mmCIF file of C-alpha atoms in Angstrom:
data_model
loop_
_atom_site.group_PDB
_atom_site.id
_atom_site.type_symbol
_atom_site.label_atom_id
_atom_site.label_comp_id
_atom_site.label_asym_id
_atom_site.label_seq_id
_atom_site.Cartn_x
_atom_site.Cartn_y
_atom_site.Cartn_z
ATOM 1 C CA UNK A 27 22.193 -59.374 2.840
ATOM 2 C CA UNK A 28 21.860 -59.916 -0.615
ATOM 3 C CA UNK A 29 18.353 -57.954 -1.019
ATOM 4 C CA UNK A 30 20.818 -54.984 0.341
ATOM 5 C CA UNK A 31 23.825 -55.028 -1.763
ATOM 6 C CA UNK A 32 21.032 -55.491 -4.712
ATOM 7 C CA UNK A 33 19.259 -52.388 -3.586
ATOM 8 C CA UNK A 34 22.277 -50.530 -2.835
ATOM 9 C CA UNK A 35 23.960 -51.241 -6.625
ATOM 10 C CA UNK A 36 20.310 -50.083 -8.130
ATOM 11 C CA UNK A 37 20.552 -46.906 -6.421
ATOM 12 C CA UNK A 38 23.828 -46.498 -7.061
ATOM 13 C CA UNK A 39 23.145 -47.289 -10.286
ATOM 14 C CA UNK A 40 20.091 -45.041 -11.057
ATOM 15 C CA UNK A 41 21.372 -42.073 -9.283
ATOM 16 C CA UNK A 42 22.816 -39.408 -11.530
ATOM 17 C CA UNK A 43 24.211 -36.109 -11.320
ATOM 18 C CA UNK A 44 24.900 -35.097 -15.229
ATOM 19 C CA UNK A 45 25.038 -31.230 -15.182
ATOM 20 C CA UNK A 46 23.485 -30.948 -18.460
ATOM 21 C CA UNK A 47 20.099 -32.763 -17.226
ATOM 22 C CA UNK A 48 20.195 -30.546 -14.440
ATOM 23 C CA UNK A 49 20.703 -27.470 -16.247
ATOM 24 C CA UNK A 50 18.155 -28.382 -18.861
ATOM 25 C CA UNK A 51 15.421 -27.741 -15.844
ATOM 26 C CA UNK A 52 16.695 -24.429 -15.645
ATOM 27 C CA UNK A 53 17.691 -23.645 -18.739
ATOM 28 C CA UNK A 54 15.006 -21.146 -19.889
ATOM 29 C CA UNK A 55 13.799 -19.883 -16.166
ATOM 30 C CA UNK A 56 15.260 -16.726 -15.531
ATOM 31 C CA UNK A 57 13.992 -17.098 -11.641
ATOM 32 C CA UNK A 58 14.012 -14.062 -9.379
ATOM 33 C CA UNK A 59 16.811 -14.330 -6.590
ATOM 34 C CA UNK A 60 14.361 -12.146 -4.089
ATOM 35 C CA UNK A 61 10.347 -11.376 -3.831
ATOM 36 C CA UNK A 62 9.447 -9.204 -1.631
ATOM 37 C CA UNK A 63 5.583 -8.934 -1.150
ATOM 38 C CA UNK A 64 3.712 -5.715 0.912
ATOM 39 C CA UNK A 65 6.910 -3.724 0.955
ATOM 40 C CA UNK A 66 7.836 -0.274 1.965
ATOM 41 C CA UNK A 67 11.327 1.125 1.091
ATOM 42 C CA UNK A 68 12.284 4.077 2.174
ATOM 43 C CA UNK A 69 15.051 6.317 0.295
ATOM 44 C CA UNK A 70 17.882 8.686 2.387
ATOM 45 C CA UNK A 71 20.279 11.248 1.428
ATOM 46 C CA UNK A 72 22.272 12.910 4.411
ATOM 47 C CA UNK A 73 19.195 11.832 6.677
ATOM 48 C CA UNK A 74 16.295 13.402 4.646
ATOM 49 C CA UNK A 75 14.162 10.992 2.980
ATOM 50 C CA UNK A 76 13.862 12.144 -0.467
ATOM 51 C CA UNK A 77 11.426 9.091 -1.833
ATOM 52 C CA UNK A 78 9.102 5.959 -0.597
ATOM 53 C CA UNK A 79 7.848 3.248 -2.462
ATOM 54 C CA UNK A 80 5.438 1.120 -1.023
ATOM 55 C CA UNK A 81 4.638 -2.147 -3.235
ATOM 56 C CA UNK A 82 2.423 -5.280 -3.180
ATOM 57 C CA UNK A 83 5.083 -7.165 -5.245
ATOM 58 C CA UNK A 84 8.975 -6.776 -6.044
ATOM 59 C CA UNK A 85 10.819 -9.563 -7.912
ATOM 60 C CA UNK A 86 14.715 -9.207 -8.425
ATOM 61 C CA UNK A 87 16.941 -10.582 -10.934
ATOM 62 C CA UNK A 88 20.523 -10.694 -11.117
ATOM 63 C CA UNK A 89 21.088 -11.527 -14.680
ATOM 64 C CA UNK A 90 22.967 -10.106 -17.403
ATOM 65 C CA UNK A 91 21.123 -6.975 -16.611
ATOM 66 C CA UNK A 92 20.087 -6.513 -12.993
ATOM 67 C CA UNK A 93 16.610 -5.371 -12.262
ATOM 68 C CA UNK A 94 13.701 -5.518 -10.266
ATOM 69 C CA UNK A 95 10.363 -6.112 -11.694
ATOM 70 C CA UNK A 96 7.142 -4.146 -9.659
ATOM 71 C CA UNK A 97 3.861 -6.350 -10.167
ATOM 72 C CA UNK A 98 -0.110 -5.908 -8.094
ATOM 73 C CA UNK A 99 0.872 -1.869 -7.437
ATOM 74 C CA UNK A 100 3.468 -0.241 -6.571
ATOM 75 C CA UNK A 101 3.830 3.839 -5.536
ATOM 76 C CA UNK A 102 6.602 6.252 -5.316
ATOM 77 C CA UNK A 103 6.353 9.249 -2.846
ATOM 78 C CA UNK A 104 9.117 12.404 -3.542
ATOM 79 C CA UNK A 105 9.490 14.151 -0.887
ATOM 80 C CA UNK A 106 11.338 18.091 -0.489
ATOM 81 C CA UNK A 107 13.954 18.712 2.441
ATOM 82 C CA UNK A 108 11.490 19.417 4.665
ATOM 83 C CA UNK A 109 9.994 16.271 4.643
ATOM 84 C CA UNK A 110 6.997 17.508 2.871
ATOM 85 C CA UNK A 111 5.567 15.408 0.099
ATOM 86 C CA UNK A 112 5.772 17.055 -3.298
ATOM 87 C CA UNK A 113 4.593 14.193 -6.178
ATOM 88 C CA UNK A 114 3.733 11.018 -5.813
ATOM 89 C CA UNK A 115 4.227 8.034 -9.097
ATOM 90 C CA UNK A 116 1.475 5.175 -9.089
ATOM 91 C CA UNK A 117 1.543 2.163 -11.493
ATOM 92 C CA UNK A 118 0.040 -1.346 -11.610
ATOM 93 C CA UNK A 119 3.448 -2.584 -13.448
ATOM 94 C CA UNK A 120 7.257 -1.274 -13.475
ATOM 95 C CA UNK A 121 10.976 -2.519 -14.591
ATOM 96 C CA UNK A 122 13.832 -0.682 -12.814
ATOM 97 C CA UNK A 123 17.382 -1.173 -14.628
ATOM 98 C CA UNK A 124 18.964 -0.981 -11.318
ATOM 99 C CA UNK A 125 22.634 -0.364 -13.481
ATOM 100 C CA UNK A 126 21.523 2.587 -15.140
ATOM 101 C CA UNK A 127 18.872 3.486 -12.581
ATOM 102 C CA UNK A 128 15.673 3.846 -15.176
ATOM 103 C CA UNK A 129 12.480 3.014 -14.333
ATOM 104 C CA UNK A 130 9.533 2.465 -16.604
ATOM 105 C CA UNK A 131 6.176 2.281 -14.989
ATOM 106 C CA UNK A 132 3.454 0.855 -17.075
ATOM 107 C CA UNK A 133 -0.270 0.059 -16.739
ATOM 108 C CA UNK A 134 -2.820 2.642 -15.763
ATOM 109 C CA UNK A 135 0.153 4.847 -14.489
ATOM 110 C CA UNK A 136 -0.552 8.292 -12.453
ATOM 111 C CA UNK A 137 2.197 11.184 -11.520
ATOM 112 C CA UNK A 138 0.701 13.698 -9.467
ATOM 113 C CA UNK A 139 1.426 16.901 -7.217
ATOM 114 C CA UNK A 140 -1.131 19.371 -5.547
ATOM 115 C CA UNK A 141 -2.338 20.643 -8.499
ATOM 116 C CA UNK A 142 -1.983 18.660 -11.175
ATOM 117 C CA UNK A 143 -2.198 14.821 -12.536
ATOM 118 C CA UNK A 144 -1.191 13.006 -15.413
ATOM 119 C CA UNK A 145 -2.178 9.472 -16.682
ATOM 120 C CA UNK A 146 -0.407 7.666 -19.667
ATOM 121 C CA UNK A 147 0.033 4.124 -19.835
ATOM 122 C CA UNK A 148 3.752 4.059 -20.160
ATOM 123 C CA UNK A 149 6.132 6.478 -18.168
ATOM 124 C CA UNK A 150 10.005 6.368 -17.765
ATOM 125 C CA UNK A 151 11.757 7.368 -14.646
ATOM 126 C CA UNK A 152 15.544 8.293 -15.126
ATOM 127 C CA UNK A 153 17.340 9.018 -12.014
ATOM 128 C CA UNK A 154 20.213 9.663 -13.266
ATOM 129 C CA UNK A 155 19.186 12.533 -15.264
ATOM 130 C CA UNK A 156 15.986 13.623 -12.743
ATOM 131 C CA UNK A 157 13.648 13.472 -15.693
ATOM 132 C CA UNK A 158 10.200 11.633 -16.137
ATOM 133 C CA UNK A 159 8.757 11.338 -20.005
ATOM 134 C CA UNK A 160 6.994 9.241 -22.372
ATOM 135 C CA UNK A 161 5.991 9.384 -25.455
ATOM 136 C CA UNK A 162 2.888 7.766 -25.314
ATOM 137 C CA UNK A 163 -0.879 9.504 -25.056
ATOM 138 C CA UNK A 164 -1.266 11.312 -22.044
ATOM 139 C CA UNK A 165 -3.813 13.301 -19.998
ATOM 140 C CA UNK A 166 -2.846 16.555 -17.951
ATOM 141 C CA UNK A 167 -5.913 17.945 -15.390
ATOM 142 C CA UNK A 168 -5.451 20.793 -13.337
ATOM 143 C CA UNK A 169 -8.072 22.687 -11.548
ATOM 144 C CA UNK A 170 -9.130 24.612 -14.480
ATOM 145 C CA UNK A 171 -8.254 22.176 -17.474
ATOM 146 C CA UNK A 172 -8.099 19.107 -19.166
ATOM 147 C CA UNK A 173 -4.891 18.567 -21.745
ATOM 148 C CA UNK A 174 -4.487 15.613 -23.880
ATOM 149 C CA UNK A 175 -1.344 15.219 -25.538
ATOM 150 C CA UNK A 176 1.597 12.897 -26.811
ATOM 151 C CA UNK A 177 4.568 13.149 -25.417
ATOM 152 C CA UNK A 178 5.876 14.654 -22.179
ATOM 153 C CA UNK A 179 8.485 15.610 -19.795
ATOM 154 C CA UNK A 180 9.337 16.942 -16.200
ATOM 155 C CA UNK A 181 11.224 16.731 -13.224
ATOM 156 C CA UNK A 182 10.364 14.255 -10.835
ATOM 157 C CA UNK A 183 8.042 16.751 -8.803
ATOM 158 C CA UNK A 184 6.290 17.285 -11.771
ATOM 159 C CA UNK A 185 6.639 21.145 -11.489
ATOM 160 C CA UNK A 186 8.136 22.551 -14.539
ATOM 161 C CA UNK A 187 6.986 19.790 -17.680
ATOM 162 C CA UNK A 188 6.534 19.927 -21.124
ATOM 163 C CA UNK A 189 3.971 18.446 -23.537
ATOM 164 C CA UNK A 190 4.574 16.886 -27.298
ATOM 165 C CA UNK A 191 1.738 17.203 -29.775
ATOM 166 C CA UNK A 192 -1.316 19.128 -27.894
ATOM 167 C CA UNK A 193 -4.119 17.375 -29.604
ATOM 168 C CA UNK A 194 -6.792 19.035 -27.374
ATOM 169 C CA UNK A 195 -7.778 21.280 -23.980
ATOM 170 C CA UNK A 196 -10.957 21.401 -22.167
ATOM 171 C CA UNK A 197 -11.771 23.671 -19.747
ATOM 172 C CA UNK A 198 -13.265 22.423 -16.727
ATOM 173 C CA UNK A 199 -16.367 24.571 -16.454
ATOM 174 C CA UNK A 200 -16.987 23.665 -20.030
ATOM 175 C CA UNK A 201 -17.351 20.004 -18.712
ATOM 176 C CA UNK A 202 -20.024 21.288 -15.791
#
């Protein structure tokens, strides 16, 4: 009997629950609320999917800024109202500000349509505003040509853009 009220007061005892030791474990962790690994998530407006994103690795955070983090791949598929694919965004890395809806893809990043493809290292996606740009080095090919540039803009489908600082063009036959 003894040997249990003695173990009893020792756990009693040792047993704490001071909120500032337990917040000192946590302190500095900013820990995702969600992951989400292998995902595809698939984006509606009045039934028409207007964009996909299929990625190895989402992380979300509800912080003082809400976002998700994209790690291991991620790609975004537009699509027209015909359900036809018109550009497609591929990055190893991206952030998305879910409050003000901005993306910024980063790591060997590629925005492509039918005809044409772009790599940079650093592109931003703003929703809001329907606009992708950087203004970071960044490669342009098309059938005939190779542009290299800093700085750039379009519209998501990547139709009508515009290029910052031309710093050289290369015609494809001339690389044959």
């Amino acid at each position: 009997m003894r040997l249990a009220f003695i173990s009893f007061l020792f756990m009693f005892i040792s047993c704490t629950n001071d909120p500032h030791l337990v917040s000192e474990l946590f302190e500095d962790k900013k820990l995702p609320i969600e992951i989400i690994e292998k995902s595809n998530l698939i984006h509606t407006e009045n039934g028409l999917i207007k964009l996909e994103i299929i990625a190895n690795k989402i992380e979300r955070f509800i912080d003082d800024s809400p976002r998700l983090l994209f790690s291991e791949g991620f790609e975004v598929i537009f699509y027209d109202n015909s359900s036809n694919i018109i550009s497609t965004l591929k990055a190893k890395n991206a952030d998305v500000d879910e409050v003000n809806s901005i993306m910024r893809a980063s790591n060997s990043v590629v925005l492509s349509n039918k005809t044409k493809k772009l790599e940079t290292e650093y592109l931003i996606w703003d929703e809001k505003k329907d606009k992708i740009y950087t203004e970071n080095d960044v490669i342009i090919t098309t059938e005939k040509e190779k542009i290299y540039a800093k700085g750039f803009s379009s519209d998501p489908n990547f139709n009508d853009y515009t290029l910052k600082k031309i710093s050289g063009k290369m015609y494809i036959s001339d690389l044959d």
